[in-house]
XYZ file of N, CA and C in Angstrom:
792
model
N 87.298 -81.960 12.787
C 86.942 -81.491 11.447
C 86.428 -82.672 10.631
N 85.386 -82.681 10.176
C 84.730 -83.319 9.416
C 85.683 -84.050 8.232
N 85.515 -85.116 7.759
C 86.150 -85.292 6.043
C 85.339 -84.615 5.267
N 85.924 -84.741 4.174
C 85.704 -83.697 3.174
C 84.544 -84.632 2.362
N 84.558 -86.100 2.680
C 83.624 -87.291 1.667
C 82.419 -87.487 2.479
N 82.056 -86.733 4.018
C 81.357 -87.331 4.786
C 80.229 -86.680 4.526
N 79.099 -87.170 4.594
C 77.777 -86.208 4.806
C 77.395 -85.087 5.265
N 77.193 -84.615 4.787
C 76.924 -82.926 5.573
C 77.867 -82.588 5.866
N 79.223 -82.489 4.990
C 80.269 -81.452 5.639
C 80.424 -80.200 4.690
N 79.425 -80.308 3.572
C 79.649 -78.765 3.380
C 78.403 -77.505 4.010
N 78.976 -76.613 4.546
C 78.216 -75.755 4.845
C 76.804 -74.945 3.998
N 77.544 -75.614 2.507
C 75.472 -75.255 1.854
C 74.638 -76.630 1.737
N 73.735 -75.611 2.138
C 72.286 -76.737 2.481
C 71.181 -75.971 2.309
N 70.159 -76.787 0.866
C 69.072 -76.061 0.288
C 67.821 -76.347 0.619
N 66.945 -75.665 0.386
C 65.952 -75.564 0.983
C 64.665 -76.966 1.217
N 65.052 -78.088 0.256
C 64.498 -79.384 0.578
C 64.930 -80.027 2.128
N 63.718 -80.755 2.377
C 64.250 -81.324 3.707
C 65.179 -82.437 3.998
N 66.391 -83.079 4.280
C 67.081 -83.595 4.445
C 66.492 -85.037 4.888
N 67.104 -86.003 3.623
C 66.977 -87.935 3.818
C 65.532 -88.050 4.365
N 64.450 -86.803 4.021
C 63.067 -87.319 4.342
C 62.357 -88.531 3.291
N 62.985 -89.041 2.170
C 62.964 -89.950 1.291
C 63.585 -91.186 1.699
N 64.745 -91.246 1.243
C 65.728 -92.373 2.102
C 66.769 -91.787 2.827
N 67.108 -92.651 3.429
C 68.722 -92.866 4.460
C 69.539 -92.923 3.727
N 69.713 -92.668 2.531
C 71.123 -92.615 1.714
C 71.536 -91.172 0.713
N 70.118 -90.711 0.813
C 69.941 -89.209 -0.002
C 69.677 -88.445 0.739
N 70.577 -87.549 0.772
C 70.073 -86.019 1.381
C 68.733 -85.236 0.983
N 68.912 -84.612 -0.618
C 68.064 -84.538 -0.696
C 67.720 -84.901 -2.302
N 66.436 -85.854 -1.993
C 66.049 -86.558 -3.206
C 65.648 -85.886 -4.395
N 64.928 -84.596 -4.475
C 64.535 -84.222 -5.780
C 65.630 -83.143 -5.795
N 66.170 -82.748 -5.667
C 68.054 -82.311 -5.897
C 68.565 -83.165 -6.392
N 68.115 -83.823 -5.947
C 69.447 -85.136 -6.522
C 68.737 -85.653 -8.334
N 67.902 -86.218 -7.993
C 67.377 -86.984 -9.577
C 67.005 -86.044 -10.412
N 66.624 -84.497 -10.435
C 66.430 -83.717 -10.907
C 67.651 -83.431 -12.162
N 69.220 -84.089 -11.554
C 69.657 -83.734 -12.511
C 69.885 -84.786 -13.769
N 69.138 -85.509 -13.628
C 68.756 -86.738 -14.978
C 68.857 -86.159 -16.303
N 68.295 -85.057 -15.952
C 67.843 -83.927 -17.299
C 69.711 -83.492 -18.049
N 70.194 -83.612 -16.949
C 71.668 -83.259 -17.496
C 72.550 -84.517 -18.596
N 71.960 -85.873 -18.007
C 72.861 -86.753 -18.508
C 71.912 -86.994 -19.858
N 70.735 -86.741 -19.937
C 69.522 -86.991 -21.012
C 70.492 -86.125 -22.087
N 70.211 -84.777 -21.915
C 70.570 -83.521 -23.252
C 71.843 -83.343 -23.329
N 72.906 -83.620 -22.315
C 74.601 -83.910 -22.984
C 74.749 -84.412 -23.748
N 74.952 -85.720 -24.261
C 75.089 -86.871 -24.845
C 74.349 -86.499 -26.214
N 72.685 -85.851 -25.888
C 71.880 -85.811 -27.291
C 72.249 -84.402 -28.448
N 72.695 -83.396 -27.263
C 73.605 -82.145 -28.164
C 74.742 -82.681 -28.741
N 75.759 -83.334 -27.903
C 77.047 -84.307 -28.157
C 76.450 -84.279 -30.063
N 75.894 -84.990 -30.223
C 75.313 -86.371 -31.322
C 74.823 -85.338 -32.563
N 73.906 -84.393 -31.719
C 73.108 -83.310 -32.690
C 73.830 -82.299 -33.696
N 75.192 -81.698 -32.711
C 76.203 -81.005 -32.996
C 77.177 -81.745 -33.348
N 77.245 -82.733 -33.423
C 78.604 -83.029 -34.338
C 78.749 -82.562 -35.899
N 78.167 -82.553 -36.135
C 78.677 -82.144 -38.244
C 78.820 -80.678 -37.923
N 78.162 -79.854 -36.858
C 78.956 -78.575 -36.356
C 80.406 -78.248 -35.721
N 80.220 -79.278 -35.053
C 81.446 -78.931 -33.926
C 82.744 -79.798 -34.802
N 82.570 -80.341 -36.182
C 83.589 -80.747 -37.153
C 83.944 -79.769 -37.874
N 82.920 -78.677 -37.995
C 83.553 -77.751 -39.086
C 84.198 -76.518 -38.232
N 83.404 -76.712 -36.919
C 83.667 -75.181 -36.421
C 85.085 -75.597 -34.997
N 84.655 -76.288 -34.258
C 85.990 -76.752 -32.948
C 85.338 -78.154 -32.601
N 86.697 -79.169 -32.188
C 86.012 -80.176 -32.169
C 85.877 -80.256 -30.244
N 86.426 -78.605 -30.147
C 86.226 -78.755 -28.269
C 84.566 -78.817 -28.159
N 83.573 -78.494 -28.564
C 82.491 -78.387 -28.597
C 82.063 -80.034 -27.620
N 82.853 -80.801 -28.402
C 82.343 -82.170 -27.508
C 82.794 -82.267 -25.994
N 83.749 -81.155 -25.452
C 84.315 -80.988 -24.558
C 83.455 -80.476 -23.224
N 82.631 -79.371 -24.549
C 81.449 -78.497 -23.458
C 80.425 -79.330 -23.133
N 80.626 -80.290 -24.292
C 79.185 -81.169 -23.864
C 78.872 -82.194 -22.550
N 80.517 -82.712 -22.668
C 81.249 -83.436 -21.489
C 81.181 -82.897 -20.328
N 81.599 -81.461 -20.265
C 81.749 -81.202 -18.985
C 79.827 -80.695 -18.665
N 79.392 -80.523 -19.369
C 78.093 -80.708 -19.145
C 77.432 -81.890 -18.546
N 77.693 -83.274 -19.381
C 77.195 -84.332 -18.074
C 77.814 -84.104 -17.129
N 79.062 -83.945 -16.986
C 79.857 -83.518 -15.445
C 79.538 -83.518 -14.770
N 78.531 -81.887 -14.780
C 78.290 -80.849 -13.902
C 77.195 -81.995 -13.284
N 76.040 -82.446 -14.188
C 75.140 -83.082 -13.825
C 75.107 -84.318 -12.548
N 76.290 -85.335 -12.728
C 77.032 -86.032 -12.190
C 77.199 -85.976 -10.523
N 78.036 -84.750 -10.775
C 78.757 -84.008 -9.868
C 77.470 -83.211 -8.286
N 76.861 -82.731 -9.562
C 75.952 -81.934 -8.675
C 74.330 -83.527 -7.777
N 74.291 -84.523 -8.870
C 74.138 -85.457 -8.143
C 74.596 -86.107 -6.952
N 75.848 -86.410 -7.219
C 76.287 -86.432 -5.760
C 76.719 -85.644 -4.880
N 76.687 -84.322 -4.825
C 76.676 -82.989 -4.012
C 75.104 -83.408 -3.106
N 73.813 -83.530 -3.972
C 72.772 -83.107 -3.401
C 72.468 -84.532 -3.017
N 73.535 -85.216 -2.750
C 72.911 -86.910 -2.083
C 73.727 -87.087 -0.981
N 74.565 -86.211 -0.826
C 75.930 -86.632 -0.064
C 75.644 -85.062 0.659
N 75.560 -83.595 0.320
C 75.763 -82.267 1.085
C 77.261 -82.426 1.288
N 77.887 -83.190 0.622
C 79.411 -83.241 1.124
C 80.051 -82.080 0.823
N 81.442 -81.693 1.129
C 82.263 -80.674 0.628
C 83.107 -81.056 -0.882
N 83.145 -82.564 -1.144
C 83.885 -82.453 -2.234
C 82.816 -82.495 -3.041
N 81.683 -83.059 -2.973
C 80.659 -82.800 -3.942
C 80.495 -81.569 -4.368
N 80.345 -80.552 -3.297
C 79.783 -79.547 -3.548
C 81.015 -78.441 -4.573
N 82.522 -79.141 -4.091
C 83.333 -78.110 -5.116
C 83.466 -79.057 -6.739
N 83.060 -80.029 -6.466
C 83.279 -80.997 -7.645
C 82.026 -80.286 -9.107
N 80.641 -80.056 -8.023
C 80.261 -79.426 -9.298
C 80.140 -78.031 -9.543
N 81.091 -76.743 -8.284
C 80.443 -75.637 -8.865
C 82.529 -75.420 -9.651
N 83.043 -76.208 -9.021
C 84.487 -76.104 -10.495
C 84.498 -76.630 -11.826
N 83.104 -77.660 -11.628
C 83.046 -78.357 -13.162
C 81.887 -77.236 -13.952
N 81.411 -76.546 -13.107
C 80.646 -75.588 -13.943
C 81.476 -73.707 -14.503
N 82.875 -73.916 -13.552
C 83.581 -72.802 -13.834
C 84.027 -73.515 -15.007
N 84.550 -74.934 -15.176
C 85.482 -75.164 -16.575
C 84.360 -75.200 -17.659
N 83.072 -75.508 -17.367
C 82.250 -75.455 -18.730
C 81.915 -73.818 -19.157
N 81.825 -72.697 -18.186
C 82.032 -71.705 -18.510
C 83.009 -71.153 -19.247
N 84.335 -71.243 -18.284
C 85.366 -71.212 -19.206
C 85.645 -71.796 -20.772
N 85.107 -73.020 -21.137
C 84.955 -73.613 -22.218
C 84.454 -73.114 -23.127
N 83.396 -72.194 -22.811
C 82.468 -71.870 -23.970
C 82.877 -70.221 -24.332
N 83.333 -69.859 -22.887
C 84.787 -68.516 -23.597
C 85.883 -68.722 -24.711
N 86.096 -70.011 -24.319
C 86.945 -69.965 -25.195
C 86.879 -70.393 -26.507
N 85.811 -70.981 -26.792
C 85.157 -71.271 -28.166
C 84.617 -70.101 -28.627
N 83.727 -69.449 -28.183
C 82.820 -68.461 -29.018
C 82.892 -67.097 -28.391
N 83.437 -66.591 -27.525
C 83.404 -65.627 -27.342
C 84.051 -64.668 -28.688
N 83.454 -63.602 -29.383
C 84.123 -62.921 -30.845
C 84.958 -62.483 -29.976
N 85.872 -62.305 -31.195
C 87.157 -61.665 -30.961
C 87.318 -60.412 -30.317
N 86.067 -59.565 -31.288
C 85.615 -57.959 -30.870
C 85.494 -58.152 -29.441
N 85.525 -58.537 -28.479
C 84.990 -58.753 -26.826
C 86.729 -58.942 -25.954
N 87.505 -59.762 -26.994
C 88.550 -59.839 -26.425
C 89.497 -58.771 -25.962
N 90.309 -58.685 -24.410
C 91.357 -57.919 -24.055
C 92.012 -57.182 -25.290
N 91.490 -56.049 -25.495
C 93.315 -55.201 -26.365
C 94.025 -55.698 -26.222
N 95.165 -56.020 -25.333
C 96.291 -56.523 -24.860
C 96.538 -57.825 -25.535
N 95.378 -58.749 -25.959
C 95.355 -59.867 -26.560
C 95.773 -59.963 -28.048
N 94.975 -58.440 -28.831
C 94.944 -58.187 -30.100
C 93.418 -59.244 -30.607
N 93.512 -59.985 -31.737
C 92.590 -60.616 -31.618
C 93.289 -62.207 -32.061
N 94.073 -62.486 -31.089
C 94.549 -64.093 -30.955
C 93.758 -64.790 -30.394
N 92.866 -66.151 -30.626
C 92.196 -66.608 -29.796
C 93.130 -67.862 -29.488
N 94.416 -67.971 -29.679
C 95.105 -68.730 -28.753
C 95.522 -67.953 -27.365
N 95.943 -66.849 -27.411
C 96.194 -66.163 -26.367
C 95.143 -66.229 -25.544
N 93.935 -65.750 -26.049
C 93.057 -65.462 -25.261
C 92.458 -66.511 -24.292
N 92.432 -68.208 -24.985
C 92.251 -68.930 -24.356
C 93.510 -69.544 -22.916
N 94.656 -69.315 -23.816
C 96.027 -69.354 -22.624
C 95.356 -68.441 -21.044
N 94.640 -67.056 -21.416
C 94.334 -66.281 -20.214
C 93.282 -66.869 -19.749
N 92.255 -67.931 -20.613
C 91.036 -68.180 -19.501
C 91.383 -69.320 -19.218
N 92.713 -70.085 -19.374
C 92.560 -71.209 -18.749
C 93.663 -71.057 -17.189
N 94.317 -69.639 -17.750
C 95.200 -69.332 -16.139
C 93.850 -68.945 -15.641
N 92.886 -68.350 -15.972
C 92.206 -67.247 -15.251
C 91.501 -68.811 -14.360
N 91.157 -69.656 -15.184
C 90.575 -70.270 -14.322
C 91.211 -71.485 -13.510
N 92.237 -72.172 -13.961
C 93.239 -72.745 -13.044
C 93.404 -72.238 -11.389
N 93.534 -70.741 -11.598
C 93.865 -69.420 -10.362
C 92.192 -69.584 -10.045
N 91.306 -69.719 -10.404
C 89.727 -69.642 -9.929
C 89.319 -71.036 -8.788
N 90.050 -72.190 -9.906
C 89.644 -72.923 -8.923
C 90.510 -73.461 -8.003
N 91.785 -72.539 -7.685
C 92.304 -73.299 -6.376
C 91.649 -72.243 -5.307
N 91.794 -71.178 -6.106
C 90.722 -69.713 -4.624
C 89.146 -70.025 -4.286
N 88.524 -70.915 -4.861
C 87.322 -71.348 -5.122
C 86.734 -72.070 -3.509
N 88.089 -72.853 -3.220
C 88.720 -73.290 -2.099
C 88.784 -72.489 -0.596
N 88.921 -71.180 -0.822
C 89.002 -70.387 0.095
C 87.498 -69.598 1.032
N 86.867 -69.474 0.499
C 85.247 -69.456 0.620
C 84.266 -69.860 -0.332
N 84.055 -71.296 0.095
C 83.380 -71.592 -0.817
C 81.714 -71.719 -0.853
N 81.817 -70.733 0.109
C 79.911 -70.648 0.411
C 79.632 -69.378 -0.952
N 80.655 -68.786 -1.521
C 80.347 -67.683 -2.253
C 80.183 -68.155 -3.934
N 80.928 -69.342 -3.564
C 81.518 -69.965 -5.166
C 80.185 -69.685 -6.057
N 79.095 -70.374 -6.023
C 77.857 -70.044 -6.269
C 77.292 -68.599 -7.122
N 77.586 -67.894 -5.815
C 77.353 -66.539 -6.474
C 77.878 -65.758 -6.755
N 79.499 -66.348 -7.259
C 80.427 -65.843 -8.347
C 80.478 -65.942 -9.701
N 79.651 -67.504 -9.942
C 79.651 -67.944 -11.519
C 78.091 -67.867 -11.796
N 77.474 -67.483 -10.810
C 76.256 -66.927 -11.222
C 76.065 -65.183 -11.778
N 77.050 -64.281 -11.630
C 78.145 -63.126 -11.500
C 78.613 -63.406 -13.279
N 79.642 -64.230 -13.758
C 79.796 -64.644 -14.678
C 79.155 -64.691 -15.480
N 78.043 -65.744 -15.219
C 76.851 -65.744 -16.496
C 76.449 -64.264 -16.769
N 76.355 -63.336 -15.548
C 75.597 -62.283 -16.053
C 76.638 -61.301 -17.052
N 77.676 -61.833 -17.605
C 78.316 -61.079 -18.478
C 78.208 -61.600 -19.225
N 77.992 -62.782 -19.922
C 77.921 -63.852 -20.808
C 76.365 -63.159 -21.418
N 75.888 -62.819 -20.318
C 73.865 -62.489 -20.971
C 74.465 -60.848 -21.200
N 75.377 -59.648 -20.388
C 75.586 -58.847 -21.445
C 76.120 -58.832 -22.807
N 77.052 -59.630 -23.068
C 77.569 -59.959 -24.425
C 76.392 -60.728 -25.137
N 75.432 -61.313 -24.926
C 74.103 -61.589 -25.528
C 73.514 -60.428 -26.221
N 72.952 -59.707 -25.215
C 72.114 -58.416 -25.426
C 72.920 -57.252 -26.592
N 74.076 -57.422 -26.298
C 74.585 -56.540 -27.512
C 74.454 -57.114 -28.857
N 74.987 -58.427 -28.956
C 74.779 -58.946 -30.117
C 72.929 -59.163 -30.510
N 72.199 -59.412 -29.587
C 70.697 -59.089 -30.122
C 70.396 -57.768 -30.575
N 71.180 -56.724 -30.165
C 70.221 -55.335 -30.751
C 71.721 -55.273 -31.768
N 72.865 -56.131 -32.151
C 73.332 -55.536 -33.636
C 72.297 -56.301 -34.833
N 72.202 -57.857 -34.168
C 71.634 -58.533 -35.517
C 69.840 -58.540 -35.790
N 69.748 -58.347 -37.115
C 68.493 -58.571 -37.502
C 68.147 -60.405 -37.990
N 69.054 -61.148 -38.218
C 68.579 -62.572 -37.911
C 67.623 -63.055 -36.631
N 66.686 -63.543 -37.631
C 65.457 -63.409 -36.717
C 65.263 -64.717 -36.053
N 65.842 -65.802 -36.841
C 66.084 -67.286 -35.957
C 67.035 -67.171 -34.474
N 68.440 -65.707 -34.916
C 69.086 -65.547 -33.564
C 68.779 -64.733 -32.464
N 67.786 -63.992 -32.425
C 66.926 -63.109 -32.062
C 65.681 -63.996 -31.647
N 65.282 -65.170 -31.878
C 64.378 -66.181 -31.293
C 65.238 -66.643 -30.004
N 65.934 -67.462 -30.724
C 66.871 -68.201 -29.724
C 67.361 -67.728 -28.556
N 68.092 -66.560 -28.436
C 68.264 -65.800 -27.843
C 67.366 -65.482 -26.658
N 66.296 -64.833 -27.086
C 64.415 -64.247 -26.090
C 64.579 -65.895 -25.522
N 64.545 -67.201 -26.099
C 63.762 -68.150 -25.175
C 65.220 -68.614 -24.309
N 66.238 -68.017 -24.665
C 67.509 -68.277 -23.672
C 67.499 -67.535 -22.473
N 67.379 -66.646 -22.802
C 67.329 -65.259 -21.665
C 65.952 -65.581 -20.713
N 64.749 -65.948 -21.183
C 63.875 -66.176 -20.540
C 63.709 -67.420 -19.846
N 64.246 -68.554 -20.514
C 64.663 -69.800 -19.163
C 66.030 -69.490 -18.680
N 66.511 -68.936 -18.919
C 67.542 -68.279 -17.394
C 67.132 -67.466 -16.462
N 65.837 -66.385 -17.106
C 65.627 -65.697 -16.013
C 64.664 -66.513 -15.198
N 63.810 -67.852 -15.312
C 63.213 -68.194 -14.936
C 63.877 -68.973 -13.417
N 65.051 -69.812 -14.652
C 65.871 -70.366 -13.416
C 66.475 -69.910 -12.568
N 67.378 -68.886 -12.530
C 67.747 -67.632 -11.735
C 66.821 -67.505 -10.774
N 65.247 -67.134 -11.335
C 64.219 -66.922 -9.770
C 64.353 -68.300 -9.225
N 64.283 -69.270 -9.975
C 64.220 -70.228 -9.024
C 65.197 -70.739 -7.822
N 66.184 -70.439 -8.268
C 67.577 -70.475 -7.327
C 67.600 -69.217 -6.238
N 67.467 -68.252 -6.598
C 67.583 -67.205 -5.709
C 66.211 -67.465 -4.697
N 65.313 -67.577 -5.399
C 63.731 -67.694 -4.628
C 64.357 -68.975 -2.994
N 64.916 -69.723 -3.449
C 65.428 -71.489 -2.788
C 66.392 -71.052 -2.054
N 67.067 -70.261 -2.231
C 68.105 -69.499 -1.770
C 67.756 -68.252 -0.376
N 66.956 -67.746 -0.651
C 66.741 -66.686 0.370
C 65.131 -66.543 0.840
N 64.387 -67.286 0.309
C 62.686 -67.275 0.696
C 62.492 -68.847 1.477
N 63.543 -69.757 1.813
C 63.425 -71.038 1.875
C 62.194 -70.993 3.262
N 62.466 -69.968 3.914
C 61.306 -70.270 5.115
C 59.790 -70.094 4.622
N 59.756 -69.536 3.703
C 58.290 -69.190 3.349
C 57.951 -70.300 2.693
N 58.768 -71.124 1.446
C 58.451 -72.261 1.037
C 58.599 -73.373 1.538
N 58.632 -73.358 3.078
C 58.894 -74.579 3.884
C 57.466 -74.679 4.352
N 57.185 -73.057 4.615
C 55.526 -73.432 5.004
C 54.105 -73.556 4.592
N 55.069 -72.935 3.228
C 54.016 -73.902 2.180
C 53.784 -75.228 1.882
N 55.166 -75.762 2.344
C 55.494 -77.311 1.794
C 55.642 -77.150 0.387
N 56.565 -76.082 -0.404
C 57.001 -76.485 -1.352
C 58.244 -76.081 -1.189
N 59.501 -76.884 -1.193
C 60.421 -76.683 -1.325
C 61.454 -77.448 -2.056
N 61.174 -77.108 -3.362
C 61.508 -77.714 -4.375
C 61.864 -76.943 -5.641
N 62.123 -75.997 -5.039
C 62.603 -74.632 -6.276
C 64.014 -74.572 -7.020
N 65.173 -75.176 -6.376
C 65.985 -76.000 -6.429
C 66.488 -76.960 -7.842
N 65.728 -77.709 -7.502
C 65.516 -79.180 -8.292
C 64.927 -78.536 -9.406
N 63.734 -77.517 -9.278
C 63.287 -76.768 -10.718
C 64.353 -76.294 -11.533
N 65.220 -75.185 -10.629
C 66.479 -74.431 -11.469
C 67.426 -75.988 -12.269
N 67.962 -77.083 -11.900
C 68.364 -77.835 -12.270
C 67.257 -77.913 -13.949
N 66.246 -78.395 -13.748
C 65.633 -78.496 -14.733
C 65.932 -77.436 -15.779
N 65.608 -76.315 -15.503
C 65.659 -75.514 -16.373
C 66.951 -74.706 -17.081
N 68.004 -74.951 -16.135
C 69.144 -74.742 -16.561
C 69.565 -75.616 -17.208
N 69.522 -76.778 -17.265
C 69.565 -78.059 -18.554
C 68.825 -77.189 -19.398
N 67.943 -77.218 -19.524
C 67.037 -76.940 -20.916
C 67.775 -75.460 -21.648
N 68.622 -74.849 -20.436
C 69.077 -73.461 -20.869
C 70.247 -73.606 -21.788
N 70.949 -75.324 -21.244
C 72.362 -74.871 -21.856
C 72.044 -75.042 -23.223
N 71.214 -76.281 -23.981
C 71.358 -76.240 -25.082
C 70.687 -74.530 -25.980
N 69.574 -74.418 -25.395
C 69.582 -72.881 -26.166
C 70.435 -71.547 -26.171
N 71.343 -71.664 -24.864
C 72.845 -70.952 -24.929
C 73.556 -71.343 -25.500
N 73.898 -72.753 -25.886
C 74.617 -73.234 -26.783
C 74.362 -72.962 -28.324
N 73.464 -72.679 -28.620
C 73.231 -72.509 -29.820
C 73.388 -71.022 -30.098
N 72.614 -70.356 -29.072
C 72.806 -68.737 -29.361
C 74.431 -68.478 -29.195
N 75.262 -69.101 -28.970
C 76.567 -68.620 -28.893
C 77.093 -68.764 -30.154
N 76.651 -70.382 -30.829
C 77.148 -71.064 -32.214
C 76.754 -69.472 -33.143
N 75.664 -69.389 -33.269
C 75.165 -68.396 -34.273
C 76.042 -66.829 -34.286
N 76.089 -66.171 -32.604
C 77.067 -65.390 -32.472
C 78.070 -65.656 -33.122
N 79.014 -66.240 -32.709
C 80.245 -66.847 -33.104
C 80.266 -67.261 -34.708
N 79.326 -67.450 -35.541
C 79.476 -67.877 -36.477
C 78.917 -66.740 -37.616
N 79.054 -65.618 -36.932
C 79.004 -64.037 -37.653
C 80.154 -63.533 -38.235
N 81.306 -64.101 -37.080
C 82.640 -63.704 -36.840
C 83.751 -64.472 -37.244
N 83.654 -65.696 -37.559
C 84.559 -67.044 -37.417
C 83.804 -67.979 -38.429
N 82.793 -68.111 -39.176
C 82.274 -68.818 -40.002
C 81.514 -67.956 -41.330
N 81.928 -66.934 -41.827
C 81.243 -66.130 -42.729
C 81.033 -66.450 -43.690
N 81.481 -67.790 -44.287
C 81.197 -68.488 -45.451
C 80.325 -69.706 -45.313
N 79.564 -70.203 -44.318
C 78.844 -70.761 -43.986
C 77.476 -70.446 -43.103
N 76.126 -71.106 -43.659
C 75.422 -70.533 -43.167
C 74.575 -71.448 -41.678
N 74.174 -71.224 -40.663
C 73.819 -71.749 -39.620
C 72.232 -71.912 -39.828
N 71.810 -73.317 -39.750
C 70.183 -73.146 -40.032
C 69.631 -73.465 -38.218
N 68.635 -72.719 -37.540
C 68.734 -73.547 -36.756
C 67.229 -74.839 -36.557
N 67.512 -76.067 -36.055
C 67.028 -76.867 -36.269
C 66.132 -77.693 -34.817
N 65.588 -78.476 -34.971
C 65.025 -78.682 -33.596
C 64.633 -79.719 -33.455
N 65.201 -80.747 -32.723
C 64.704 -82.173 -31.759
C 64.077 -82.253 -31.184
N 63.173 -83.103 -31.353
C 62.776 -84.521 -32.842
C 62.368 -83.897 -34.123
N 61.233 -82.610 -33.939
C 61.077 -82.444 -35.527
C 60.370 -80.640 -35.257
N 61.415 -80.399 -36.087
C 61.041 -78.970 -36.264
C 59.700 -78.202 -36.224
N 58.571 -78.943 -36.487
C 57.201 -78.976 -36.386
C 56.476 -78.717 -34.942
N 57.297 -79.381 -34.734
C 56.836 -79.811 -33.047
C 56.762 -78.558 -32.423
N 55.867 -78.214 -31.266
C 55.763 -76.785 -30.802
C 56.870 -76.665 -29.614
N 57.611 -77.008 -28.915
C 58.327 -77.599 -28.464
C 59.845 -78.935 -28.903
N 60.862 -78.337 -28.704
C 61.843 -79.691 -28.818
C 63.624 -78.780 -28.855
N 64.378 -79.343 -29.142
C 65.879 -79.132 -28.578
C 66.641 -78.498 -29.537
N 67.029 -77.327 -29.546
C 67.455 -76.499 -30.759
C 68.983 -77.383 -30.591
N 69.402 -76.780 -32.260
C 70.828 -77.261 -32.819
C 71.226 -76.682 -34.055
N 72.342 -76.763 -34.343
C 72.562 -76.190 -35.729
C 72.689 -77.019 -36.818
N 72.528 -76.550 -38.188
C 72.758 -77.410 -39.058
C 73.714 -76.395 -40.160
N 74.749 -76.911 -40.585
C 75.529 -76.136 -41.312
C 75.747 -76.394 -42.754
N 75.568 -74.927 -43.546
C 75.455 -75.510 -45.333
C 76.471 -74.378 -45.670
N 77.247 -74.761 -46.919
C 78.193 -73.628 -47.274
C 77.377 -72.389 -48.161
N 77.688 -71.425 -47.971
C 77.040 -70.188 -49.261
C 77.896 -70.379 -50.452
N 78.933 -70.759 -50.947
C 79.446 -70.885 -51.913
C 78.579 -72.119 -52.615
N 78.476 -71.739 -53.739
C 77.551 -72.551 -54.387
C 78.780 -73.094 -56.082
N 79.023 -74.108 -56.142
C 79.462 -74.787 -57.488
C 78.955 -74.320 -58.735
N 79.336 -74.697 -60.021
C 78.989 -74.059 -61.399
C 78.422 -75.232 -61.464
């Protein structure tokens, strides 16, 4: 039996060709692709702080386990190892979990809970404690369990787009949903077409989803802030804002927070 640190001991292996770059990387644009992760952690980190002071200061938590994932999934796609490979799809169950437990409204929560969001977080952190030791047990599926996940995260989206008429959250939202669905093809496409894009010689669909799922979290991140701040911030208003300059046709959404109570 293989170690668990050695090369190629986990059983997934994507559709790039293996150390055709160097002798030390499996596979190279898997691997540096996730640059994009350690770039926009750190710069949401920085962007969201005067948010994540008024609203949870776990917010810097999601951001963290966001380089994580990035990290993690770097050395997964340099190594194909087995601890790589559970290192980043458990660091992407706790950033899921994370952002349940920040913003999910109350209205969504278990009856059984009432609307405690201490309770509720007590259940997603058993729920996921219990996730990632079974995570362990087949972990060729892990993948397309928290890919499963997200897709409830995008139904609780869609409801809140057809209650609100805020038209900045109703932006945000369309360009969230649409670089997920983009990345989604790209993973599934890398995932189950890999022979057809081998004989194209492109097989690099992969390394795309990396890209674009970076670019996804911060606009999920924000469409959640705004959700969440329907429910849990009603005396404050959410502007949303965009890195480097709002002008720009293109750049990195964020929130900016002003009170509605106004002084005499």
């Amino acid at each position: 039996m293989p170690s668990i640190f050695a090369y190629q001991s986990s059983e997934v292996d994507w559709c790039e060709s293996n150390f055709q770059h160097s002798e030390l990387v499996a596979e190279f644009y898997n691997t540096f692709s996730n640059v994009t992760f350690l770039i926009f952690g750190p710069l949401m980190m920085f962007l969201m702080h005067p948010y994540a002071q008024k609203r949870s200061r776990y917010v810097y938590v999601t951001c963290f386990l966001f380089m994580l994932i990035g990290l993690f999934s770097m050395y997964f796609h340099m190594t194909l190892s087995f601890l790589g490979q559970m290192l980043d799809e458990i660091s992407i169950l706790w950033l899921l979990a994370s952002g349940y437990s920040i913003w999910l409204p109350r209205c969504y929560f278990p009856t059984f809970l009432g609307e405690s969001r201490s309770r509720f977080i007590c259940l997603v952190v058993t729920a996921t404690v219990v996730s990632t030791f079974l995570s362990f047990l087949r972990p060729t599926i892990n993948a397309y369990a928290l890919n499963a996940t997200a897709l409830h995260i995008l139904c609780i989206v869609v409801q809140e787009y057809k209650r609100t008429r805020n038209k900045e959250l109703r932006h945000v939202i369309e360009v969230s949903v649409v670089f997920w669905a983009f990345a989604l093809a790209s993973w599934i496409s890398d995932r189950l077409l890999c022979s057809f894009w081998q004989r194209i010689n492109f097989s690099y669909l992969h390394s795309i989803w990396h890209v674009l799922i970076s670019i996804t979290f911060p606009y999920g991140m924000v469409t959640m802030a705004l959700v969440d701040a329907r429910y849990e911030m009603p005396h404050e208003t959410l502007k949303v804002r965009y890195w480097p300059r709002d002008t720009w046709p293109v750049g990195l959404p964020y929130v900016e927070v002003t009170d509605n109570d106004k002084s005499c």
